[in-house]
mmCIF file of C-alpha atoms in Angstrom:
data_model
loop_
_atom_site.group_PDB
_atom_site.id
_atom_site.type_symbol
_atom_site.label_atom_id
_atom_site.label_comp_id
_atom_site.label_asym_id
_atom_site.label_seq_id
_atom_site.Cartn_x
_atom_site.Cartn_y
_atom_site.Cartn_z
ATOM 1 C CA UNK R 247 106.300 107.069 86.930
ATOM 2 C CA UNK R 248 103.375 105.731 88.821
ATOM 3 C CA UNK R 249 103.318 105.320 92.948
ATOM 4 C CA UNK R 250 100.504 103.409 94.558
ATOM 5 C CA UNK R 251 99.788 102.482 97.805
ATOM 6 C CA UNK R 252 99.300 99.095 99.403
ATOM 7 C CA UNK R 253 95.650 98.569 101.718
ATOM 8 C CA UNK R 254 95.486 98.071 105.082
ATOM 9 C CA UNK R 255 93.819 94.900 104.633
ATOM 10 C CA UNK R 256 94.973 92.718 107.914
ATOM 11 C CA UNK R 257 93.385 93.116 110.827
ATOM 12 C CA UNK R 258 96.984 93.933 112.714
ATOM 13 C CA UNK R 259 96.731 96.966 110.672
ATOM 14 C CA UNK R 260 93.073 98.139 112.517
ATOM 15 C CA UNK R 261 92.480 100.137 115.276
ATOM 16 C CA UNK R 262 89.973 98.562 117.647
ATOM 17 C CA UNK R 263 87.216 100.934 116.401
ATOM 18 C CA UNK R 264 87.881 100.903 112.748
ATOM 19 C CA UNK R 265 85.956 99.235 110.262
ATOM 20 C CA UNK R 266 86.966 97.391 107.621
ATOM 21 C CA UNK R 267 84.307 98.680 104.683
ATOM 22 C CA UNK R 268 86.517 102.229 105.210
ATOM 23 C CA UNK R 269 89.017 100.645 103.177
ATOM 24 C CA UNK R 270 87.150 100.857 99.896
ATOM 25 C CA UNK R 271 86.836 104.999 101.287
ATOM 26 C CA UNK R 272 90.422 105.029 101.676
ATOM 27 C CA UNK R 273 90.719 103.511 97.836
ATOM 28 C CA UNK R 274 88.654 106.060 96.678
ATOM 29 C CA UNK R 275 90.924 109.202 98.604
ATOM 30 C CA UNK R 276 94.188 107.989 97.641
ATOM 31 C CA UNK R 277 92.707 108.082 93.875
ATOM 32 C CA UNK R 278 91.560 111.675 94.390
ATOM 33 C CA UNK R 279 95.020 112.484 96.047
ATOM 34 C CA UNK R 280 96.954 111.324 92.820
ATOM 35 C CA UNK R 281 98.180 107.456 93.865
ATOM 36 C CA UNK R 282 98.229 105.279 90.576
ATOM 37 C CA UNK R 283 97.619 102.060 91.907
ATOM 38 C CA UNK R 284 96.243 100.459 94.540
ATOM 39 C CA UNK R 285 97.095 97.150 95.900
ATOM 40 C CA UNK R 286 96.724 93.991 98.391
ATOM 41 C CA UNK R 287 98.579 91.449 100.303
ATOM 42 C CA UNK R 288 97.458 88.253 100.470
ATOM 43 C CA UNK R 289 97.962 85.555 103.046
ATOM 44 C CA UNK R 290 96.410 83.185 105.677
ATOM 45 C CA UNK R 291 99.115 83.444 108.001
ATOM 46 C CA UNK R 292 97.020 86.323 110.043
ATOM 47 C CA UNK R 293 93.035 87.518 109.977
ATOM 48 C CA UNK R 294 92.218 90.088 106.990
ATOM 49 C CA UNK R 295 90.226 90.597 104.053
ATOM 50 C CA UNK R 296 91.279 87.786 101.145
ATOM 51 C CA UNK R 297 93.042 89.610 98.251
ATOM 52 C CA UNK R 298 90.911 89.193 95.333
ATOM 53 C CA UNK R 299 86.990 89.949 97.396
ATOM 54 C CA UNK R 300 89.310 93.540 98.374
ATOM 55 C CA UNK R 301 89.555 94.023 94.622
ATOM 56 C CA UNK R 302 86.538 93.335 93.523
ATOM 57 C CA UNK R 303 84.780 95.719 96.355
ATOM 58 C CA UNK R 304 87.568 98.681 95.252
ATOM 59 C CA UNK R 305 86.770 97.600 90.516
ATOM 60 C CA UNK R 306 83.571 99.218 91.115
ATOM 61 C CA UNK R 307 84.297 101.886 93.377
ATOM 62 C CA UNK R 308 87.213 103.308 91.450
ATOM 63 C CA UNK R 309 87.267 104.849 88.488
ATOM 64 C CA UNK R 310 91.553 105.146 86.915
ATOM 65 C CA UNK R 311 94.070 103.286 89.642
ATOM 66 C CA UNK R 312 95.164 100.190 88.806
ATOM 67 C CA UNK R 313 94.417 97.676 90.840
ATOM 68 C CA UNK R 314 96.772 95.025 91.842
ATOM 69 C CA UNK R 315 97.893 92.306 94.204
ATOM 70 C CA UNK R 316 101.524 92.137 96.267
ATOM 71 C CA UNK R 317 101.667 89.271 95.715
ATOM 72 C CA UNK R 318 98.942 86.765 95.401
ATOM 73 C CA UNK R 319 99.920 83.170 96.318
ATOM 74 C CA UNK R 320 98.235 80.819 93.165
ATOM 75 C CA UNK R 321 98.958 77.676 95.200
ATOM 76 C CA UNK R 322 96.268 79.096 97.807
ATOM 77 C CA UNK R 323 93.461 78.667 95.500
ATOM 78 C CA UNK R 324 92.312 76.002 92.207
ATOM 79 C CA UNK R 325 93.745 77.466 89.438
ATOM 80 C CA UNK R 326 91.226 76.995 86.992
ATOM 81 C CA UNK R 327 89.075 78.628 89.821
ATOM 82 C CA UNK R 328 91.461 81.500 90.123
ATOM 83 C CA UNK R 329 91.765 82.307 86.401
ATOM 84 C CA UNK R 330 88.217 82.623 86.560
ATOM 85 C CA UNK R 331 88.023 85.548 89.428
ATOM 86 C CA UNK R 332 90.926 86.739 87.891
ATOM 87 C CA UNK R 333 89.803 87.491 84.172
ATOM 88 C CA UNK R 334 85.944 88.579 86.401
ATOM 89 C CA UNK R 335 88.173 91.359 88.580
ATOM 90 C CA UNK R 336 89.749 92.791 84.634
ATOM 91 C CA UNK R 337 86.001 92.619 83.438
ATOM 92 C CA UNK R 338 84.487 94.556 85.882
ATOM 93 C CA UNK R 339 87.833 97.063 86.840
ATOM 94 C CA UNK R 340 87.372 97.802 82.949
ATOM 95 C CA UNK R 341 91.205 96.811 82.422
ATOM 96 C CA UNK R 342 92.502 97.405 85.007
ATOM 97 C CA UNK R 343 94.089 94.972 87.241
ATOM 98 C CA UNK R 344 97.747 93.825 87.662
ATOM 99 C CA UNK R 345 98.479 90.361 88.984
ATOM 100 C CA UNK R 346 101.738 90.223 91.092
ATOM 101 C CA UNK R 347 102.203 86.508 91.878
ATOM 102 C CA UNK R 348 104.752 84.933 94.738
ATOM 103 C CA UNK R 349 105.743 81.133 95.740
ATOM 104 C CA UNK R 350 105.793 81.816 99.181
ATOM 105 C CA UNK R 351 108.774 82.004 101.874
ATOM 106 C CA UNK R 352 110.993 80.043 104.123
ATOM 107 C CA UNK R 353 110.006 79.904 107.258
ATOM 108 C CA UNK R 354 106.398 80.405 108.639
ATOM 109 C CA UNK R 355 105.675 83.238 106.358
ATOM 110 C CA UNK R 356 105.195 80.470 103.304
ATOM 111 C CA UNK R 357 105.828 76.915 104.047
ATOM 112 C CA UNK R 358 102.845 76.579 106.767
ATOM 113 C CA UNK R 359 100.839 77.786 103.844
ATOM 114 C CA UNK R 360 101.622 75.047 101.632
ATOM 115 C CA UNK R 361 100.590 72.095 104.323
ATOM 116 C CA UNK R 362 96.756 74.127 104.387
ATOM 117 C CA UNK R 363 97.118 74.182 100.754
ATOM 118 C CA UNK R 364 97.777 70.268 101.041
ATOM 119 C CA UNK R 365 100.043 70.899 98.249
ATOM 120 C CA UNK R 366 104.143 70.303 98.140
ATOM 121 C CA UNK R 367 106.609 72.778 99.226
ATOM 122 C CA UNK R 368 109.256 71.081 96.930
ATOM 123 C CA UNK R 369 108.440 72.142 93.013
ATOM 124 C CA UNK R 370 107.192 75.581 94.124
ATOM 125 C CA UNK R 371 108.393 77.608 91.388
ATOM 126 C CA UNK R 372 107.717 75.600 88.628
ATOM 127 C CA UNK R 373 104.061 75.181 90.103
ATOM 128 C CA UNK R 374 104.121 78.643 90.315
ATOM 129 C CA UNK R 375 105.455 79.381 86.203
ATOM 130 C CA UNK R 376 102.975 76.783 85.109
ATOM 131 C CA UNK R 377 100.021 78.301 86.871
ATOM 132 C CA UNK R 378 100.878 81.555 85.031
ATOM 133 C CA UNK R 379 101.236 79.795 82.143
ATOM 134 C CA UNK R 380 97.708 78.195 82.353
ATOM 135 C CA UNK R 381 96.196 80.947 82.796
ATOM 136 C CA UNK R 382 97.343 83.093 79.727
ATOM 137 C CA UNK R 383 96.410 79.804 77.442
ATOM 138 C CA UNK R 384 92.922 79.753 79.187
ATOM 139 C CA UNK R 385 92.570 83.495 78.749
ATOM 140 C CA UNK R 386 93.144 83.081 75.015
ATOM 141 C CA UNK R 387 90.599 80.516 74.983
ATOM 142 C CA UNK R 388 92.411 76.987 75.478
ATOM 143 C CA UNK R 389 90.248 73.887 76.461
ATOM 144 C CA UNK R 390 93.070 72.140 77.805
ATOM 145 C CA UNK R 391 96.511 72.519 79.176
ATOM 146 C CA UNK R 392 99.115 70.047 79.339
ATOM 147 C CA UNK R 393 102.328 71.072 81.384
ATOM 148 C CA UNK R 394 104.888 69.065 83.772
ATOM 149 C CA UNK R 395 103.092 69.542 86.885
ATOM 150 C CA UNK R 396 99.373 70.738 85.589
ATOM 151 C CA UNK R 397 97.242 68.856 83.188
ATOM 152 C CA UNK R 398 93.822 69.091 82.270
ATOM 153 C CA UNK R 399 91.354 68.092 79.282
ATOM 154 C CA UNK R 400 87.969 69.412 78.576
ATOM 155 C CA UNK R 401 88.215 72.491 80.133
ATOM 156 C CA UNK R 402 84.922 74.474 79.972
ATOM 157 C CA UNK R 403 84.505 77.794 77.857
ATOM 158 C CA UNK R 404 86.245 80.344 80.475
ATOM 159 C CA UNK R 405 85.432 83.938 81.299
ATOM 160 C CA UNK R 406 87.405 86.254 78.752
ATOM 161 C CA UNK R 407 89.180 89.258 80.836
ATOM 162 C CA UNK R 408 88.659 92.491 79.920
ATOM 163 C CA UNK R 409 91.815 92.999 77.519
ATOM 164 C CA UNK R 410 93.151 90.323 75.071
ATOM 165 C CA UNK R 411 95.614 88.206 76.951
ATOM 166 C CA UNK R 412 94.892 88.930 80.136
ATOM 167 C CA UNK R 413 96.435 91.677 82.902
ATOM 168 C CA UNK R 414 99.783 92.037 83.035
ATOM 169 C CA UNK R 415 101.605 89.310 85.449
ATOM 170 C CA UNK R 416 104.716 90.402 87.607
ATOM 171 C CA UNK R 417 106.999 88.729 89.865
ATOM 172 C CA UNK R 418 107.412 89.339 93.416
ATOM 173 C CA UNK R 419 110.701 87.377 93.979
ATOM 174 C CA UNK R 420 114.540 88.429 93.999
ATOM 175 C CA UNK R 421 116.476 84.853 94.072
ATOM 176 C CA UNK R 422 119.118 84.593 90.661
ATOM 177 C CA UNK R 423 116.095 82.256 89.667
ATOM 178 C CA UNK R 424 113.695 84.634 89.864
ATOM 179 C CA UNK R 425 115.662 87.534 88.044
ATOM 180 C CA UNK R 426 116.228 85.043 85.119
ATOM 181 C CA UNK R 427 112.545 83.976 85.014
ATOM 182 C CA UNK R 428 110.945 87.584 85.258
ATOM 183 C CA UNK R 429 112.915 88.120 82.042
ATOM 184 C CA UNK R 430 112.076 85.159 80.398
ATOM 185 C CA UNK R 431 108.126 85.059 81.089
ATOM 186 C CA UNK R 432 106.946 87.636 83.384
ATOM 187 C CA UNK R 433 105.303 91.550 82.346
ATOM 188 C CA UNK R 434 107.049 93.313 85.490
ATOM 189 C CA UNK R 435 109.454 92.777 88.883
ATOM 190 C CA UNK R 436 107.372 93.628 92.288
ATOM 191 C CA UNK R 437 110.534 93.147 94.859
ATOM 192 C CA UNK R 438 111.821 94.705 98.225
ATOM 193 C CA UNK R 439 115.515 94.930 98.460
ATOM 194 C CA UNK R 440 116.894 96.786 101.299
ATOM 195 C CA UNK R 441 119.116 98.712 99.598
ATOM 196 C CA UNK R 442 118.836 100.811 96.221
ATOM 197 C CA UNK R 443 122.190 99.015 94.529
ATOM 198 C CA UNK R 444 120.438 96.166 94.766
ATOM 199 C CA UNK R 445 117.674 96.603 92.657
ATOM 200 C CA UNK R 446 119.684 98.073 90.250
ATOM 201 C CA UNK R 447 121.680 94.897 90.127
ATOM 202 C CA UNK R 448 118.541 92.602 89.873
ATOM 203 C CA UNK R 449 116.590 94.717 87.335
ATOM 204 C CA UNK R 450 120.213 94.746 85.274
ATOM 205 C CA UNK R 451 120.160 90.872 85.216
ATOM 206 C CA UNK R 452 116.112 91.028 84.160
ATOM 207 C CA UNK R 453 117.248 93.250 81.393
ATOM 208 C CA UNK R 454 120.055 90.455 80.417
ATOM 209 C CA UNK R 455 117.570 87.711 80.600
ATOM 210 C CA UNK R 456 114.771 89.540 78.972
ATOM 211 C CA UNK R 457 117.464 90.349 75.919
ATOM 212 C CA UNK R 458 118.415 86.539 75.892
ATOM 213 C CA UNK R 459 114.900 85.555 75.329
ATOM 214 C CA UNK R 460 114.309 88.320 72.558
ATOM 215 C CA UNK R 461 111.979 90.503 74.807
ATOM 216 C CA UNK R 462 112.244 94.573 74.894
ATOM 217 C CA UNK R 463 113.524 95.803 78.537
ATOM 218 C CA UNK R 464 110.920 98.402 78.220
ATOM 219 C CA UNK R 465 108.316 95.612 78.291
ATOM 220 C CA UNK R 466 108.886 94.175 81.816
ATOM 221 C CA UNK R 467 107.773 97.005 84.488
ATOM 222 C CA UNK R 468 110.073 98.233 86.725
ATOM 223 C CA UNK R 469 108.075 98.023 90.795
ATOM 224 C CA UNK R 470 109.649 98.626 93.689
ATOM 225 C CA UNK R 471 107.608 97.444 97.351
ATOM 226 C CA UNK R 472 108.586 99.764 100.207
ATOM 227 C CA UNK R 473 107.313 100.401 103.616
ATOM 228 C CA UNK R 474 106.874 104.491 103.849
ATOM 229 C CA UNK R 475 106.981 106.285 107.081
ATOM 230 C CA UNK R 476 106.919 109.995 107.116
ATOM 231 C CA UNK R 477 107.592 112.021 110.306
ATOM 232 C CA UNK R 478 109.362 114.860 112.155
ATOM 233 C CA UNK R 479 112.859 112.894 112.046
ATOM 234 C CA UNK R 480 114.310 109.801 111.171
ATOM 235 C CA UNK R 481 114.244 108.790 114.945
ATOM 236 C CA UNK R 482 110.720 109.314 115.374
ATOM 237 C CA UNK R 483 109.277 107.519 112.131
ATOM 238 C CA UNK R 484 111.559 104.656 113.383
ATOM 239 C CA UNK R 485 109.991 104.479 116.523
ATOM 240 C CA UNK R 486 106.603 104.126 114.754
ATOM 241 C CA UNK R 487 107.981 102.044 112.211
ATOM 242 C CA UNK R 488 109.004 99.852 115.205
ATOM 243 C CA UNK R 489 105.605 99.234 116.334
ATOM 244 C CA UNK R 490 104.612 98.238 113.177
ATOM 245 C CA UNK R 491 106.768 95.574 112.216
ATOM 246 C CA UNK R 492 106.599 93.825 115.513
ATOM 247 C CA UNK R 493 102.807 94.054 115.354
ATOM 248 C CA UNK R 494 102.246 92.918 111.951
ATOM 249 C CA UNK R 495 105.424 90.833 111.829
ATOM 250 C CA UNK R 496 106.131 90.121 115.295
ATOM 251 C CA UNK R 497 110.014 91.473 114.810
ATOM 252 C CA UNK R 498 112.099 94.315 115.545
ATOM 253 C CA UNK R 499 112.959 97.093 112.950
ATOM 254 C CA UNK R 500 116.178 96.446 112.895
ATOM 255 C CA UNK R 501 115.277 92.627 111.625
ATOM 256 C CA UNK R 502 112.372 93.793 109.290
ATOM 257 C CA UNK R 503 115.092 95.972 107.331
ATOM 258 C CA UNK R 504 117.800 93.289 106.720
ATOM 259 C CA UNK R 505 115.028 92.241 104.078
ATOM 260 C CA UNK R 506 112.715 94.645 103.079
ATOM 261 C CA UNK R 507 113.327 97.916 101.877
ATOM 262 C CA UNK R 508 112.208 100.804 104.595
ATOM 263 C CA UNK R 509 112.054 104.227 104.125
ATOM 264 C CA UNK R 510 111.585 106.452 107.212
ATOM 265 C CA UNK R 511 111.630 110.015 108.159
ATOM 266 C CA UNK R 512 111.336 113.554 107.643
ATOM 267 C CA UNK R 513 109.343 114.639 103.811
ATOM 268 C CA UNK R 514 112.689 115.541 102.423
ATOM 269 C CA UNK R 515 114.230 112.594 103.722
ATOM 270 C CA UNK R 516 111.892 110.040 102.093
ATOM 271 C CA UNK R 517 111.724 111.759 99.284
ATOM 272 C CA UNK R 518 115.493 111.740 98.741
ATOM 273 C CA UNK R 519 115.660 107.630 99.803
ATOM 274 C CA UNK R 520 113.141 107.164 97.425
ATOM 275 C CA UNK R 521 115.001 109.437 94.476
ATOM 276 C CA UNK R 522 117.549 106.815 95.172
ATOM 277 C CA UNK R 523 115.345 103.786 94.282
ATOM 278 C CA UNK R 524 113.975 105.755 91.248
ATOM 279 C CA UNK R 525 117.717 106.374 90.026
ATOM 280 C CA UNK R 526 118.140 102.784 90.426
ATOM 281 C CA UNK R 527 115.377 102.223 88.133
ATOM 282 C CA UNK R 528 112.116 102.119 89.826
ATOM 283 C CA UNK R 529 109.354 103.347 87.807
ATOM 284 C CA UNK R 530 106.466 101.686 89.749
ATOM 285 C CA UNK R 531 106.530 102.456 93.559
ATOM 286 C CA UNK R 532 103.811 100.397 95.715
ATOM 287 C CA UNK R 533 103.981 102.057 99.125
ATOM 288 C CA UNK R 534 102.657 100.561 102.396
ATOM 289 C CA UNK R 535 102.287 102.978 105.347
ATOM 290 C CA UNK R 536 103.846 102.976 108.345
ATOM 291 C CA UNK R 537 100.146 103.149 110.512
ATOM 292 C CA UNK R 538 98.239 100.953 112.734
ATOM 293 C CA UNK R 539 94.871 101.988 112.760
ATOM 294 C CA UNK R 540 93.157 103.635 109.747
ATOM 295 C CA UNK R 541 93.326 107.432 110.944
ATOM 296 C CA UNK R 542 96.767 107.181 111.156
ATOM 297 C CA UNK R 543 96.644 105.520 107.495
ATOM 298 C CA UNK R 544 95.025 108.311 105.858
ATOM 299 C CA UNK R 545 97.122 110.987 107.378
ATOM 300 C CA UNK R 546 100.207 109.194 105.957
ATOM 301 C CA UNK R 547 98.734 108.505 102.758
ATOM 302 C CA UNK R 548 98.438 112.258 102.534
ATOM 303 C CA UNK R 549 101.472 112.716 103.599
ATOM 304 C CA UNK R 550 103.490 110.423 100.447
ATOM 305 C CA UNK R 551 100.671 112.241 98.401
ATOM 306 C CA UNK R 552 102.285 115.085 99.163
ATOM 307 C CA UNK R 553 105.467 113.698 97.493
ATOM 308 C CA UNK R 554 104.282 112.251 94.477
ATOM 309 C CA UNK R 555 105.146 115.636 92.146
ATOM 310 C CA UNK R 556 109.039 115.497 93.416
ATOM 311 C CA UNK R 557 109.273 111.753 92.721
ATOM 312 C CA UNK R 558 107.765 111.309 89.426
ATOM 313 C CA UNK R 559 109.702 114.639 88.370
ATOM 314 C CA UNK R 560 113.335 112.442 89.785
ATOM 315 C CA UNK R 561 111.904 109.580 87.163
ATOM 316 C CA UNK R 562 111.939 112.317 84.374
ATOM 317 C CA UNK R 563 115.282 113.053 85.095
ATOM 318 C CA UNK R 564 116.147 109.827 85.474
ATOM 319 C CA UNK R 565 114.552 108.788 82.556
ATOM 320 C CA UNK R 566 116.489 111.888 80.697
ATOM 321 C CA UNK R 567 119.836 110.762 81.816
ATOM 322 C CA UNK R 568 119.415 107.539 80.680
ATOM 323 C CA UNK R 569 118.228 108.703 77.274
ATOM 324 C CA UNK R 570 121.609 110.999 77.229
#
């Protein structure tokens, strides 16, 4: 069972005194509280530090976590470009990155995204599978790659990532589509469903897909993305909770958690919402915290740290149950 944590890396996210080179500090603590993982968001919808220059400040800085994104966008950058930084970030992490890749959303979390990309919103996904698909073959050394959407000749001798292959890619969506193509292609499942029943159903119809296409279950990672609030009461970390959607997504609680999965409240009461998720099959947990300003961060990332022990010992069990 591994739980990481997610880096405050937009600006909606700082305090007006904070400064933004404490994030590679709060990296380094959440390693030497016991997180896993660290990760970032990526986007140019708001102001924050771009995905991949986050990881490469935290590959040298950290020693064990993995270090991933949730999720990069490819269609933001060149892809030839992008395998490039990618396979640089494994070099110099040692191994140790994870690559979490999205199409983007309806609405002006995604689609604006695609007009500054001057690329088309229609064809997404397969743009999207073919980009992944590129970069494995140029990984393993390809001079060219010839797909539906993609095609290039004479492609220059690429950097070689750290481990043969390449990281491991996930998927961030939850759309039938998605399910079927995370077990057809993908190394893991990064989504946030609202409710614990269903992942379960999602990660069941991975499995099914995965055993279609002659792939092991055990070979596609099981993530879960949550946002994590620990307080007094439920009432309380709600109110916080509050602040932070509408200030990082300009909507209400109530909205935010018709589509994201949101865990709030007391130490025993996360941990038991959480349990839930980990029965359901979880074995990954990326957390984000609950905090606007980077004090408040770090005393809720020792907080969760606090909870790692009594989740990863509900994955044994799980894990136990499932072997009985």
């Amino acid at each position: 069972m591994d739980i990481g944590v997610l880096l405050p890396t937009a600006t909606a996210q700082w305090g007006p005194a904070d400064d933004p080179r404490e994030l590679v500090a709060l990296g380094r603590q959440a390693e030497r509280l016991g997180f896993s993982s660290l990760f970032v968001n990526d986007s140019l919808i708001s102001p924050r530090i771009e995905a991949l220059t986050m990881l490469a400040a935290l590959a040298p800085a950290t020693e064990n976590v993995t270090l991933g994104t949730a999720a990069l966008m490819p269609f933001l950058r060149r892809p030839i470009q992008a395998a490039q930084s990618l396979a640089s970030i494994d070099l110099l992490s040692g191994g140790r990155l994870t690559v979490t890749v999205g199409a983007g959303f309806p609405g002006r979390f995604g689609r604006p995204l695609y007009t500054l990309s001057e690329l088309p919103w229609e064809g997404r996904f397969a743009r999207l599978d073919e980009t992944v698909a590129m970069w494995r073959s140029l990984w393993d050394g390809a001079d060219a790659f010839h797909g539906e959407i993609l095609r290039f000749d004479d492609i220059p001798p690429m950097t070689r990532p750290f481990r043969a292959g390449g990281p491991p890619i996930w998927l961030g969506g939850a759309t039938p589509a998605a399910l079927a193509r995370t077990g057809l292609m993908y190394d893991g499942w990064l989504p946030y469903p609202p409710e614990p029943a269903d992942y379960a159903s999602g990660l069941r119809d991975i499995h099914r897909a995965a055993a279609d296409a002659g792939r092991a279950a055990e070979d596609i990672t099981s993530a879960l993305f949550v946002s994590v609030r620990i307080d007094d009461d439920i009432e309380s970390g709600r109110r916080a909770l509050d602040d932070y959607a509408r200030a990082v997504y300009g909507m209400p609680l109530e909205e935010l958690e018709k589509i994201q999965a949101v865990v709030a409240g007391s130490p025993d009461q996360v941990r038991k919402r959480l349990g839930r998720y980990v029965a359901a099959g979880v074995r990954h947990i990326v957390v984000r915290l609950g905090a606007l300003d980077l004090h408040s961060q770090r005393d809720q990332l020792e907080r969760v740290a606090d909870l790692i022990p009594a989740v990863q010992a509900a994955a044994d069990h799980a894990s136990l149950s499932d072997g009985a």
